[in-house]
Amino acid sequence: MGGTLPMLNPPHHTRVRRSVGNVFHRNSLAEMKASVERTTSRLLDRFEEELAYGPADFCTLVSEELPVITIGEWLQIPSADFAFLRSLTHDQVYTQELFPNPSQLALSDESTRQLREYFTSLVKERREKPGRDPVSEWIRVWDAQEPDREVADEAVYSLTLFMLLAALETTAHVLSSTFRLLLEHPRQLNWLRIHPEQIPDAIDEALRYDAPIHMISRVASEDTELAGVTVRKNEMVQLMAGAAHHDPAHYASPEVFDIRRRPAHLGFGGGIHFCLGNTLARLEADCLLAALLERLPGLRITAAPLWEPRVAFRRLITLPVARA
Ligand code: HEM
């Protein structure tokens, strides 16, 4: 994991980030939009079918599926592998928890090992048989700037692995939590149905209210002072983004979910490590909410949602809903 983007400092970080290219710029996002809409529609067809028989789980059927299909199709990974990769990412994130216990760390180590095996062989395959996909493109970019092939392959491996890891838990959370919060605030949900152009504001408020990543870690490169506290070189600092989002000094009545708020927030981080995939995550959330508002009015939560007991990476495991 040491070679993944958030772990790097300039100038290495600058080099790696540049090598990714402007992958989610306006034109490529426009192309991805059609496929995200198609997937959303297919997932909601199935969700609707299940709802005909009673409560259906939004997480299993929709919010956990859309991100893995979107990123998997983009990376041109076989769809038969989607469930396996998603399950590995669920376990892998424990390593970034605040106080992981030994069994969680063991689970995380094992999934990191399997992910390494999977993505090392994916990079090898794409090198042998390059195509028109992001991984083959990164191989071309790295070959042009790095004479050592092993270094190039390792860089492409880290990029591909991190794109998947960064895209799954986070996006699934924003999809499920935005929908949950709207179902829990029916007046705002109805208002949004009449004003779908405000969907991006609802997504931002959900990112503030219940950020997918509650904790961002940094290690001090030199002795420094932060808000009056001395931080020594090599000490780790945890930025508690989820808590910052509920700071009454920054947000009036922070405990209130209000889609008219239009908050500035740390949901996608900041500075040189600002989330590279934020536009893709927003696109998925936007397409899904628009389709839900149009196709499925009158849903309600039927049982308390189940949460993964974690601090850093939020995860809603189940969100059972039914027609009212
Ligand atoms: C709602 C969904 C998402 C959230 C909340 C989110 C959040 C974040 C945050 C907080 C960071 C900063 C980490 C740090 O400073 O240590 C980050 C970085 C990053 N994210 Fe996202 N992310 C999301 C979706 C995605 C997607 C869909 C992708 C890719 C397809 C992606 C790719 C990345 C990458 C590559 C970085 C590292 C950037 C760097 O270090 O230069 N993210 N993300």
Coordinates of C-alpha atoms and ligand atoms in Angstrom, one line a residue:
M1 CA 0.0 0.0 0.0
G2 CA 3.0 2.3 0.4
G3 CA 3.0 3.1 -3.3
T4 CA -0.6 4.3 -3.5
L5 CA -1.3 7.9 -4.1
P6 CA -2.3 9.1 -0.7
M7 CA 0.9 7.7 0.8
L8 CA 3.2 9.7 -1.5
N9 CA 4.8 13.1 -1.1
P10 CA 6.0 15.4 -3.9
P11 CA 7.9 15.1 -6.2
H12 CA 7.0 11.4 -6.4
H13 CA 3.3 12.1 -5.8
T14 CA 3.3 14.8 -8.6
R15 CA 4.8 12.3 -11.0
V16 CA 2.3 9.5 -10.2
R17 CA -0.7 11.8 -10.2
R18 CA 0.3 13.3 -13.5
S19 CA 0.7 9.8 -15.0
V20 CA -3.0 9.0 -14.3
G21 CA -4.0 11.8 -16.7
N22 CA -7.2 13.7 -16.6
V23 CA -9.2 10.4 -16.4
F24 CA -12.6 11.9 -15.3
H25 CA -12.7 15.0 -17.4
R26 CA -15.9 16.3 -18.9
N27 CA -15.7 14.2 -22.1
S28 CA -14.9 10.9 -20.5
L29 CA -17.5 11.5 -17.9
A30 CA -20.1 12.2 -20.6
E31 CA -19.2 8.8 -22.0
M32 CA -19.4 7.1 -18.6
K33 CA -22.7 8.8 -17.9
A34 CA -24.5 6.6 -20.5
S35 CA -23.2 3.4 -19.0
V36 CA -23.9 4.6 -15.4
E37 CA -27.5 5.4 -16.4
R38 CA -27.8 1.9 -18.1
T39 CA -26.5 0.2 -15.0
T40 CA -28.7 2.2 -12.7
S41 CA -31.8 1.4 -14.7
R42 CA -30.9 -2.3 -14.7
L43 CA -30.3 -2.3 -10.9
L44 CA -33.6 -0.5 -10.2
D45 CA -35.5 -2.9 -12.4
R46 CA -34.3 -5.7 -10.1
F47 CA -34.9 -3.7 -7.0
E48 CA -38.4 -2.9 -8.1
E49 CA -39.1 -6.6 -8.8
E50 CA -38.0 -7.5 -5.2
L51 CA -40.1 -4.7 -3.8
A52 CA -43.2 -6.3 -5.3
Y53 CA -42.7 -9.1 -2.8
G54 CA -42.1 -7.0 0.3
P55 CA -39.0 -5.2 1.9
A56 CA -35.9 -5.2 -0.2
D57 CA -32.3 -4.4 0.8
F58 CA -31.2 -1.2 -1.0
C59 CA -27.5 -1.9 -0.1
T60 CA -27.2 -5.4 -1.5
L61 CA -29.3 -4.7 -4.6
V62 CA -28.3 -1.2 -5.5
S63 CA -25.7 0.9 -3.6
E64 CA -23.1 -1.9 -3.3
E65 CA -23.5 -2.8 -7.0
L66 CA -23.4 0.4 -8.9
P67 CA -19.8 1.5 -7.8
V68 CA -18.2 -1.9 -8.5
I69 CA -19.9 -2.3 -11.9
T70 CA -18.9 1.3 -12.9
I71 CA -15.3 1.0 -11.9
G72 CA -15.0 -2.6 -13.0
E73 CA -16.3 -1.9 -16.5
W74 CA -14.1 1.2 -16.7
L75 CA -11.0 -0.9 -15.9
Q76 CA -12.4 -3.7 -18.1
I77 CA -12.3 -6.3 -15.4
P78 CA -14.4 -9.4 -16.0
S79 CA -17.8 -9.0 -14.3
A80 CA -17.4 -12.5 -12.8
D81 CA -14.7 -11.0 -10.5
F82 CA -16.7 -8.0 -9.2
A83 CA -18.2 -9.7 -6.1
F84 CA -14.8 -11.2 -5.1
L85 CA -13.0 -7.8 -5.5
R86 CA -15.8 -6.0 -3.5
S87 CA -15.5 -8.5 -0.7
L88 CA -11.7 -8.0 -0.5
T89 CA -12.1 -4.2 -0.3
H90 CA -14.5 -4.6 2.6
D91 CA -11.8 -6.4 4.5
Q92 CA -8.9 -4.4 3.3
V93 CA -10.0 -1.0 4.8
Y94 CA -9.6 -2.3 8.3
T95 CA -5.9 -1.4 8.1
Q96 CA -6.9 2.2 8.0
E97 CA -9.2 2.0 11.0
L98 CA -8.5 3.9 14.2
F99 CA -8.0 0.9 16.5
P100 CA -8.1 -2.3 14.4
N101 CA -8.0 -5.5 16.5
P102 CA -5.6 -8.3 15.6
S103 CA -8.2 -10.4 13.7
Q104 CA -9.3 -7.4 11.6
L105 CA -5.6 -6.7 10.8
A106 CA -5.1 -10.3 9.8
L107 CA -8.2 -10.1 7.5
S108 CA -6.9 -6.9 6.0
D109 CA -3.4 -8.4 5.4
E110 CA -4.9 -11.5 3.7
S111 CA -7.1 -9.4 1.5
T112 CA -4.2 -7.1 0.6
R113 CA -2.2 -10.2 -0.4
Q114 CA -5.0 -11.4 -2.6
L115 CA -5.6 -8.0 -4.2
R116 CA -1.9 -7.8 -4.9
E117 CA -1.9 -11.2 -6.6
Y118 CA -5.0 -10.2 -8.7
F119 CA -3.8 -6.8 -9.8
T120 CA -0.2 -7.9 -10.5
S121 CA -1.5 -10.5 -12.9
L122 CA -3.9 -8.0 -14.4
V123 CA -1.0 -5.6 -15.2
K124 CA 1.0 -8.5 -16.6
E125 CA -2.0 -9.5 -18.9
R126 CA -2.5 -6.0 -20.1
R127 CA 1.3 -5.6 -20.8
E128 CA 1.2 -8.8 -22.9
K129 CA -2.1 -7.9 -24.7
P130 CA -2.6 -4.1 -24.5
G131 CA -6.0 -2.7 -25.2
R132 CA -7.9 0.6 -25.1
D133 CA -8.4 0.7 -21.3
P134 CA -6.9 2.8 -18.5
V135 CA -4.5 0.1 -17.3
S136 CA -2.9 -0.3 -20.8
E137 CA -2.8 3.5 -21.1
W138 CA -0.9 3.8 -17.8
I139 CA 1.5 1.1 -18.9
R140 CA 2.2 3.2 -22.1
V141 CA 2.7 6.4 -20.0
W142 CA 5.0 4.7 -17.5
D143 CA 7.1 2.9 -20.2
A144 CA 7.6 6.3 -21.9
Q145 CA 9.1 7.9 -18.7
E146 CA 10.6 5.0 -16.7
P147 CA 13.4 2.8 -18.2
D148 CA 13.0 0.2 -15.4
R149 CA 10.1 -2.0 -16.4
E150 CA 9.7 -3.4 -12.9
V151 CA 9.3 0.1 -11.5
A152 CA 6.8 0.9 -14.2
D153 CA 4.7 -2.2 -13.5
E154 CA 4.8 -1.6 -9.8
A155 CA 3.5 2.0 -10.4
V156 CA 0.7 0.8 -12.6
Y157 CA -0.2 -1.9 -10.1
S158 CA -0.5 0.6 -7.3
L159 CA -2.6 2.9 -9.4
T160 CA -5.0 0.2 -10.5
L161 CA -5.3 -1.2 -7.0
F162 CA -6.0 2.1 -5.5
M163 CA -8.5 3.2 -8.1
L164 CA -10.6 0.2 -7.1
L165 CA -10.1 0.6 -3.4
A166 CA -10.8 4.3 -3.4
A167 CA -13.9 3.9 -5.5
L168 CA -15.9 1.2 -3.8
E169 CA -16.7 1.6 -0.1
T170 CA -16.8 5.4 -0.4
T171 CA -19.2 5.6 -3.3
A172 CA -21.4 2.8 -1.9
H173 CA -21.6 4.8 1.3
V174 CA -22.6 8.1 -0.3
L175 CA -25.3 6.3 -2.4
S176 CA -26.8 4.5 0.6
S177 CA -26.5 7.3 3.2
T178 CA -27.9 10.0 0.9
F179 CA -30.9 7.8 0.2
R180 CA -31.3 6.8 3.9
L181 CA -31.2 10.4 5.0
L182 CA -33.7 11.5 2.4
L183 CA -36.1 8.6 3.4
E184 CA -35.7 9.8 7.0
H185 CA -36.6 13.4 5.9
P186 CA -39.7 12.8 3.7
R187 CA -40.4 16.6 3.3
Q188 CA -37.0 17.2 1.9
L189 CA -37.4 14.1 -0.3
N190 CA -40.7 15.4 -1.7
W191 CA -39.2 18.9 -2.2
L192 CA -36.3 17.2 -4.2
R193 CA -38.7 15.4 -6.3
I194 CA -40.1 18.7 -7.5
H195 CA -36.7 20.3 -7.7
P196 CA -34.4 17.6 -9.0
E197 CA -31.9 20.2 -10.0
Q198 CA -31.0 20.4 -6.3
I199 CA -29.8 16.8 -6.2
P200 CA -26.1 17.9 -6.1
D201 CA -26.9 20.0 -3.0
A202 CA -28.5 16.9 -1.3
I203 CA -25.4 14.9 -2.1
D204 CA -23.1 17.5 -0.6
E205 CA -25.2 17.7 2.5
A206 CA -25.0 13.9 2.9
L207 CA -21.3 14.1 2.4
R208 CA -21.1 16.6 5.2
Y209 CA -23.6 15.0 7.5
D210 CA -22.2 11.5 7.2
A211 CA -18.9 11.5 5.4
P212 CA -17.8 8.2 3.9
I213 CA -14.3 8.7 5.3
H214 CA -14.4 10.1 8.8
M215 CA -10.6 10.1 9.4
I216 CA -7.7 11.2 7.2
S217 CA -4.2 10.4 8.4
R218 CA -1.0 12.4 7.9
V219 CA 2.6 12.0 9.2
A220 CA 4.5 15.1 10.1
S221 CA 7.6 15.5 7.9
E222 CA 9.2 17.9 10.4
D223 CA 8.5 19.3 13.9
T224 CA 5.5 21.6 13.6
E225 CA 2.7 23.3 15.4
L226 CA -0.9 22.6 14.6
A227 CA -3.7 24.7 16.2
G228 CA -1.4 25.4 19.2
V229 CA -0.3 21.7 19.6
T230 CA 3.3 20.6 19.0
V231 CA 3.6 17.8 16.5
R232 CA 7.0 16.1 16.3
K233 CA 8.6 14.8 13.1
N234 CA 7.2 11.3 12.2
E235 CA 4.2 11.6 14.6
M236 CA 0.9 10.7 13.0
V237 CA -2.0 13.2 13.0
Q238 CA -5.6 12.1 12.4
L239 CA -7.9 14.7 10.9
M240 CA -11.3 13.7 12.1
A241 CA -13.3 14.9 9.1
G242 CA -16.6 13.5 10.3
A243 CA -16.3 15.4 13.6
A244 CA -15.2 18.6 11.8
H245 CA -18.4 18.3 9.7
H246 CA -20.4 18.6 12.9
D247 CA -18.4 21.6 14.4
P248 CA -21.0 24.2 15.5
A249 CA -18.3 26.9 14.9
H250 CA -18.6 26.1 11.2
Y251 CA -22.1 24.9 10.6
A252 CA -25.3 26.3 12.2
S253 CA -27.2 23.4 13.9
P254 CA -24.8 20.8 12.5
E255 CA -27.0 17.9 13.8
V256 CA -29.7 19.0 11.3
F257 CA -29.8 17.4 7.9
D258 CA -30.7 20.2 5.5
I259 CA -30.3 19.9 1.8
R260 CA -30.5 23.7 1.3
R261 CA -27.3 24.2 3.3
R262 CA -24.8 23.9 0.3
P263 CA -21.9 23.2 2.7
A264 CA -18.2 23.3 2.1
H265 CA -16.8 20.0 3.4
L266 CA -13.9 17.7 3.7
G267 CA -15.7 14.7 2.2
F268 CA -13.2 14.5 -0.7
G269 CA -10.2 15.6 1.3
G270 CA -8.2 18.6 0.3
G271 CA -4.9 19.9 -1.0
I272 CA -2.6 17.8 -3.3
H273 CA -4.5 14.6 -2.3
F274 CA -7.9 15.9 -3.2
C275 CA -10.0 13.0 -4.5
L276 CA -9.3 12.2 -8.1
G277 CA -12.6 10.4 -8.6
N278 CA -15.0 12.9 -7.0
T279 CA -16.7 13.8 -10.3
L280 CA -17.3 10.1 -11.0
A281 CA -18.7 9.5 -7.5
R282 CA -21.0 12.6 -7.9
L283 CA -22.1 11.3 -11.3
E284 CA -23.1 8.0 -9.9
A285 CA -25.0 9.6 -7.0
D286 CA -26.7 12.1 -9.2
C287 CA -27.9 9.4 -11.8
L288 CA -29.1 7.1 -9.0
L289 CA -31.0 9.7 -7.0
A290 CA -32.6 11.1 -10.2
A291 CA -33.8 7.7 -11.2
L292 CA -35.0 6.8 -7.7
L293 CA -37.0 10.1 -7.4
E294 CA -38.6 9.5 -10.8
R295 CA -39.3 5.8 -10.6
L296 CA -39.9 4.9 -7.0
P297 CA -42.0 7.4 -5.0
G298 CA -43.4 6.4 -1.6
L299 CA -40.7 4.1 -0.2
R300 CA -40.1 3.8 3.5
I301 CA -37.4 2.2 5.7
T302 CA -38.8 -0.9 7.4
A303 CA -36.2 -1.8 9.9
A304 CA -33.2 -0.1 11.5
P305 CA -30.3 -0.1 9.1
L306 CA -27.3 -2.2 10.0
W307 CA -23.8 -0.5 10.2
E308 CA -20.3 -2.0 10.0
P309 CA -18.8 -1.1 13.4
R310 CA -16.0 1.1 12.1
V311 CA -14.8 4.6 12.6
A312 CA -12.7 5.6 9.6
F313 CA -14.6 4.1 6.7
R314 CA -18.4 4.3 7.1
R315 CA -20.4 1.4 5.8
L316 CA -24.1 0.7 5.8
I317 CA -24.5 -3.0 5.5
T318 CA -28.3 -3.1 5.1
L319 CA -31.0 -0.6 4.4
P320 CA -34.3 -2.5 4.2
V321 CA -37.1 -0.5 2.4
A322 CA -40.6 -1.2 1.2
R323 CA -43.3 0.5 -0.7
A324 CA -45.4 2.7 1.6
Ligands
HEM1 C1 -18.1 9.5 -2.5 C2 -17.1 8.8 -2.9 C3 -15.6 9.2 -2.6 C4 -15.2 9.8 -1.4 C5 -16.0 10.3 -0.2 C6 -13.7 9.9 -1.6 C7 -12.9 10.5 -0.7 C8 -11.6 10.7 -0.8 C9 -10.7 11.4 0.1 C10 -11.2 11.9 1.5 C11 -9.5 11.4 -0.4 C12 -8.2 12.0 0.3 C13 -7.4 11.0 1.0 C14 -6.3 11.7 1.8 O1 -6.1 12.9 1.8 O2 -5.5 10.9 2.4 C15 -9.5 10.7 -1.7 C16 -8.4 10.5 -2.5 C17 -8.5 9.8 -3.7 N1 -9.6 9.3 -4.3 FE1 -11.5 9.4 -3.6 N2 -13.4 9.4 -2.8 C18 -14.5 8.9 -3.4 C19 -14.6 8.3 -4.7 C20 -13.5 8.0 -5.5 C21 -13.6 7.4 -6.7 C22 -14.9 6.9 -7.4 C23 -12.3 7.3 -7.2 C24 -11.7 6.7 -8.5 C25 -12.4 6.2 -9.4 C26 -11.4 7.9 -6.2 C27 -10.1 8.0 -6.3 C28 -9.3 8.7 -5.4 C29 -7.8 8.8 -5.6 C30 -7.0 8.2 -6.7 C31 -7.4 9.5 -4.5 C32 -5.9 9.8 -4.1 C33 -5.5 11.2 -4.6 C34 -4.1 11.6 -4.2 O3 -3.6 11.2 -3.2 O4 -3.5 12.4 -5.0 N3 -12.2 8.4 -5.2 N4 -10.8 10.3 -1.9

